[in-house]
PDB file of C-alpha atoms in Angstrom:
ATOM      1  CA  MET P   3      52.152 -56.478  29.312  1.00 62.00           C
ATOM      2  CA  ALA P   4      50.656 -53.102  28.244  1.00 69.00           C
ATOM      3  CA  THR P   5      46.927 -52.212  28.511  1.00 75.00           C
ATOM      4  CA  PHE P   6      44.989 -50.365  25.926  1.00 72.00           C
ATOM      5  CA  LYS P   7      43.077 -47.482  26.802  1.00 74.00           C
ATOM      6  CA  LYS P   8      39.890 -46.972  25.152  1.00 72.00           C
ATOM      7  CA  LYS P   9      39.816 -43.247  24.003  1.00 70.00           C
ATOM      8  CA  THR P  10      36.473 -41.950  25.167  1.00 67.00           C
ATOM      9  CA  LYS P  11      34.625 -39.695  22.525  1.00 66.00           C
ATOM     10  CA  THR P  12      34.472 -36.145  24.465  1.00 65.00           C
ATOM     11  CA  LYS P  13      31.375 -34.438  24.007  1.00 66.00           C
ATOM     12  CA  GLN P  14      31.722 -30.663  22.921  1.00 66.00           C
ATOM     13  CA  ASP P  15      29.019 -28.703  23.652  1.00 71.00           C
ATOM     14  CA  ILE P  16      27.675 -26.076  20.838  1.00 70.00           C
ATOM     15  CA  PRO P  17      28.556 -22.599  22.264  1.00 71.00           C
ATOM     16  CA  THR P  18      25.214 -20.679  23.027  1.00 73.00           C
ATOM     17  CA  SER P  19      26.561 -17.063  23.811  1.00 76.00           C
ATOM     18  CA  ALA P  20      25.865 -15.760  20.547  1.00 79.00           C
ATOM     19  CA  LEU P  21      22.372 -17.198  20.003  1.00 83.00           C
ATOM     20  CA  PRO P  22      20.514 -13.967  21.246  1.00 87.00           C
ATOM     21  CA  ASP P  23      22.871 -12.086  18.492  1.00 88.00           C
ATOM     22  CA  ILE P  24      21.911 -14.492  15.804  1.00 88.00           C
ATOM     23  CA  ILE P  25      17.988 -14.188  16.559  1.00 90.00           C
ATOM     24  CA  PHE P  26      18.104 -10.324  17.163  1.00 90.00           C
ATOM     25  CA  MET P  27      19.435 -10.244  13.601  1.00 91.00           C
ATOM     26  CA  LEU P  28      17.129 -12.243  12.065  1.00 91.00           C
ATOM     27  CA  LEU P  29      14.230 -10.200  14.024  1.00 91.00           C
ATOM     28  CA  PHE P  30      15.738  -7.150  12.353  1.00 88.00           C
ATOM     29  CA  PHE P  31      16.217  -8.317   8.571  1.00 88.00           C
ATOM     30  CA  PHE P  32      12.573  -9.759   8.790  1.00 87.00           C
ATOM     31  CA  MET P  33      11.444  -6.391  10.014  1.00 86.00           C
ATOM     32  CA  ILE P  34      13.357  -4.472   7.379  1.00 86.00           C
ATOM     33  CA  ALA P  35      12.228  -6.994   5.000  1.00 83.00           C
ATOM     34  CA  THR P  36       8.725  -7.476   5.119  1.00 80.00           C
ATOM     35  CA  THR P  37       6.480  -4.346   3.727  1.00 73.00           C
ATOM     36  CA  PHE P  38       3.055  -4.158   4.884  1.00 71.00           C
ATOM     37  CA  ARG P  39       0.247  -3.463   2.054  1.00 68.00           C
ATOM     38  CA  GLU P  40      -1.838  -0.402   2.966  1.00 69.00           C
ATOM     39  CA  SER P  41      -5.156  -2.342   1.309  1.00 73.00           C
ATOM     40  CA  GLU P  42      -6.026  -5.088  -1.004  1.00 82.00           C
ATOM     41  CA  LEU P  43      -6.757  -4.121  -4.396  1.00 87.00           C
ATOM     42  CA  LEU P  44     -10.266  -5.216  -4.856  1.00 87.00           C
ATOM     43  CA  VAL P  45     -10.345  -3.282  -8.479  1.00 91.00           C
ATOM     44  CA  LYS P  46      -7.956  -3.198 -11.573  1.00 90.00           C
ATOM     45  CA  ASN P  47      -5.101  -0.536 -11.325  1.00 89.00           C
ATOM     46  CA  SER P  48      -2.563  -0.440 -14.315  1.00 90.00           C
ATOM     47  CA  LEU P  49      -1.203   3.726 -13.809  1.00 91.00           C
ATOM     48  CA  PRO P  50      -0.803   5.355 -16.716  1.00 90.00           C
ATOM     49  CA  GLN P  51       2.435   6.919 -17.492  1.00 90.00           C
ATOM     50  CA  ALA P  52       3.853  10.394 -17.231  1.00 89.00           C
ATOM     51  CA  SER P  53       6.791  12.142 -17.487  1.00 86.00           C
ATOM     52  CA  GLU P  54       6.744  15.137 -15.342  1.00 86.00           C
ATOM     53  CA  LEU P  55       6.060  13.566 -11.816  1.00 87.00           C
ATOM     54  CA  THR P  56       6.435  15.383  -8.063  1.00 89.00           C
ATOM     55  CA  LYS P  57       6.657  13.221  -4.867  1.00 88.00           C
ATOM     56  CA  LEU P  58       4.333  13.648  -2.108  1.00 84.00           C
ATOM     57  CA  GLU P  59       5.739  15.147   0.874  1.00 85.00           C
ATOM     58  CA  LYS P  60       3.807  14.104   3.946  1.00 86.00           C
ATOM     59  CA  LYS P  61       2.223  10.403   3.282  1.00 86.00           C
ATOM     60  CA  SER P  62       1.024  10.364   6.466  1.00 87.00           C
ATOM     61  CA  LEU P  63      -2.152  13.331   5.110  1.00 90.00           C
ATOM     62  CA  VAL P  64      -2.653  11.279   1.843  1.00 92.00           C
ATOM     63  CA  SER P  65      -5.704   9.200   1.415  1.00 92.00           C
ATOM     64  CA  TYR P  66      -6.287   6.829  -1.513  1.00 93.00           C
ATOM     65  CA  ILE P  67      -8.803   6.315  -3.730  1.00 95.00           C
ATOM     66  CA  TYR P  68      -8.349   3.569  -6.368  1.00 95.00           C
ATOM     67  CA  ILE P  69     -11.055   3.367  -9.544  1.00 95.00           C
ATOM     68  CA  GLY P  70     -11.037   0.973 -11.902  1.00 94.00           C
ATOM     69  CA  GLU P  71     -12.490  -2.577 -13.331  1.00 93.00           C
ATOM     70  CA  PRO P  72     -13.130  -4.886 -10.435  1.00 93.00           C
ATOM     71  CA  THR P  73     -10.961  -8.154 -10.139  1.00 89.00           C
ATOM     72  CA  ASP P  74     -13.890 -10.098  -9.308  1.00 86.00           C
ATOM     73  CA  ARG P  75     -16.343  -9.385 -12.214  1.00 82.00           C
ATOM     74  CA  LYS P  76     -18.729 -12.274 -11.184  1.00 83.00           C
ATOM     75  CA  LYS P  77     -19.405 -10.459  -7.782  1.00 87.00           C
ATOM     76  CA  PHE P  78     -19.239  -6.995  -9.002  1.00 86.00           C
ATOM     77  CA  GLY P  79     -19.761  -6.713 -12.206  1.00 85.00           C
ATOM     78  CA  THR P  80     -17.872  -4.955 -15.119  1.00 86.00           C
ATOM     79  CA  GLU P  81     -18.507  -1.447 -14.606  1.00 90.00           C
ATOM     80  CA  ALA P  82     -15.814   0.591 -13.173  1.00 91.00           C
ATOM     81  CA  ARG P  83     -15.892   0.782  -9.548  1.00 93.00           C
ATOM     82  CA  ILE P  84     -14.148   3.101  -6.748  1.00 95.00           C
ATOM     83  CA  GLN P  85     -12.442   1.553  -3.716  1.00 94.00           C
ATOM     84  CA  VAL P  86     -11.418   3.213  -0.483  1.00 93.00           C
ATOM     85  CA  ASN P  87     -10.049   1.295   2.420  1.00 88.00           C
ATOM     86  CA  ASP P  88     -10.630  -2.512   1.260  1.00 88.00           C
ATOM     87  CA  VAL P  89     -14.271  -1.379   0.261  1.00 91.00           C
ATOM     88  CA  LEU P  90     -15.928  -0.604  -2.548  1.00 93.00           C
ATOM     89  CA  ILE P  91     -18.203   2.364  -2.536  1.00 94.00           C
ATOM     90  CA  ASP P  92     -20.596   4.549  -4.839  1.00 93.00           C
ATOM     91  CA  PRO P  93     -19.738   7.854  -6.030  1.00 92.00           C
ATOM     92  CA  ASP P  94     -22.190   9.231  -2.875  1.00 94.00           C
ATOM     93  CA  GLN P  95     -20.209   7.927  -0.533  1.00 95.00           C
ATOM     94  CA  ILE P  96     -17.103   9.577  -1.036  1.00 95.00           C
ATOM     95  CA  VAL P  97     -18.032  12.830   0.507  1.00 95.00           C
ATOM     96  CA  GLN P  98     -18.767  10.880   4.229  1.00 95.00           C
ATOM     97  CA  HIS P  99     -15.251   8.839   3.101  1.00 94.00           C
ATOM     98  CA  VAL P 100     -13.546  12.369   3.209  1.00 94.00           C
ATOM     99  CA  ILE P 101     -15.185  13.731   6.931  1.00 94.00           C
ATOM    100  CA  THR P 102     -14.200  10.630   8.534  1.00 94.00           C
ATOM    101  CA  GLU P 103     -10.313  10.807   7.114  1.00 92.00           C
ATOM    102  CA  LYS P 104     -10.597  14.004   8.071  1.00 92.00           C
ATOM    103  CA  ASP P 105     -11.529  13.022  11.489  1.00 93.00           C
ATOM    104  CA  LYS P 106      -8.387  10.630  11.775  1.00 91.00           C
ATOM    105  CA  LEU P 107      -6.015  13.276  11.209  1.00 89.00           C
ATOM    106  CA  GLY P 108      -7.424  15.663  13.900  1.00 88.00           C
ATOM    107  CA  GLU P 109      -6.237  19.079  13.584  1.00 89.00           C
ATOM    108  CA  ASP P 110      -4.082  18.268  10.212  1.00 86.00           C
ATOM    109  CA  GLY P 111      -7.479  17.363   8.188  1.00 85.00           C
ATOM    110  CA  ASP P 112      -7.715  20.549   6.565  1.00 87.00           C
ATOM    111  CA  LYS P 113      -4.330  19.587   4.678  1.00 89.00           C
ATOM    112  CA  ILE P 114      -5.296  16.071   3.911  1.00 92.00           C
ATOM    113  CA  THR P 115      -4.495  15.129   0.368  1.00 93.00           C
ATOM    114  CA  MET P 116      -6.830  12.641  -1.771  1.00 94.00           C
ATOM    115  CA  SER P 117      -4.653  10.535  -4.278  1.00 94.00           C
ATOM    116  CA  LEU P 118      -6.345   8.915  -7.228  1.00 95.00           C
ATOM    117  CA  LYS P 119      -5.051   6.235  -8.238  1.00 95.00           C
ATOM    118  CA  ILE P 120      -6.998   5.513 -11.558  1.00 95.00           C
ATOM    119  CA  ASP P 121      -6.942   2.477 -14.062  1.00 94.00           C
ATOM    120  CA  ARG P 122      -5.946   4.128 -17.381  1.00 92.00           C
ATOM    121  CA  GLU P 123      -8.945   1.725 -19.069  1.00 91.00           C
ATOM    122  CA  ALA P 124     -11.407   3.632 -16.725  1.00 92.00           C
ATOM    123  CA  LYS P 125     -13.983   6.350 -18.074  1.00 93.00           C
ATOM    124  CA  MET P 126     -14.004   9.711 -17.602  1.00 94.00           C
ATOM    125  CA  GLY P 127     -17.691   9.213 -16.212  1.00 94.00           C
ATOM    126  CA  ILE P 128     -16.785   8.096 -13.227  1.00 94.00           C
ATOM    127  CA  ILE P 129     -13.620  10.046 -12.616  1.00 94.00           C
ATOM    128  CA  SER P 130     -15.548  13.332 -12.856  1.00 95.00           C
ATOM    129  CA  ASP P 131     -18.350  12.270 -10.361  1.00 95.00           C
ATOM    130  CA  VAL P 132     -15.684  11.393  -8.066  1.00 95.00           C
ATOM    131  CA  ARG P 133     -14.162  14.478  -8.734  1.00 95.00           C
ATOM    132  CA  GLN P 134     -17.315  16.334  -8.172  1.00 96.00           C
ATOM    133  CA  GLN P 135     -17.973  14.820  -4.934  1.00 95.00           C
ATOM    134  CA  LEU P 136     -14.575  16.029  -3.524  1.00 95.00           C
ATOM    135  CA  ARG P 137     -15.664  19.436  -4.099  1.00 95.00           C
ATOM    136  CA  GLU P 138     -18.823  19.189  -2.142  1.00 95.00           C
ATOM    137  CA  ALA P 139     -16.666  17.613   0.841  1.00 93.00           C
ATOM    138  CA  ASN P 140     -14.438  20.376   0.404  1.00 93.00           C
ATOM    139  CA  ALA P 141     -11.099  18.386  -0.548  1.00 92.00           C
ATOM    140  CA  LEU P 142      -9.851  20.587  -2.810  1.00 91.00           C
ATOM    141  CA  LYS P 143      -5.900  18.847  -2.791  1.00 93.00           C
ATOM    142  CA  VAL P 144      -6.264  16.451  -5.287  1.00 94.00           C
ATOM    143  CA  ASN P 145      -3.152  14.245  -6.332  1.00 93.00           C
ATOM    144  CA  TYR P 146      -3.358  11.705  -9.636  1.00 93.00           C
ATOM    145  CA  ALA P 147      -1.027   9.354  -9.545  1.00 93.00           C
ATOM    146  CA  ALA P 148       1.002   8.076 -12.283  1.00 93.00           C
ATOM    147  CA  ASN P 149       4.112   6.096 -13.354  1.00 91.00           C
ATOM    148  CA  LYS P 150       7.312   7.346 -14.378  1.00 89.00           C
ATOM    149  CA  LYS P 151       7.796   7.434 -18.075  1.00 83.00           C
ATOM    150  CA  LEU P 152      11.000   5.603 -19.131  1.00 75.00           C
ATOM    151  CA  ARG P 153      12.734   7.991 -21.372  1.00 69.00           C
ATOM    152  CA  LEU P 154      14.568   6.042 -24.286  1.00 64.00           C
ATOM    153  CA  ASP P 155      16.757   8.642 -26.457  1.00 56.00           C
TER     154      ASP P 155
END
């Protein structure tokens, strides 16, 4: 009489030879897709629009100053404030900020560009105070940031 053999299930292993390649592809994807925020905005910052804009050449020589109404009104009030490096400061502290930024750059400290990102609703009084303090700190290269105006012709 004939005998029946049980079919044994063969265990197939998952090939792991491509696993390091997959891991490195994921790593590179997240390195490219992730952007780091320079600073957390503590002030409202909706930039004005302009038609004639130029890009900054060396962003490593740029220091940003944000001016606008604080986002946390209960804590900081409703008057326009100045923000540098995640800290709200008064206009008389700008000279010290410029000196520390120039020291960070070393020899290129004299080539620093101060980029003002000013909210479109900010009053001119605080802006002129900042400009005066920048003159006192001998930071004469000033940039005003704006968004590009879309032309609908």
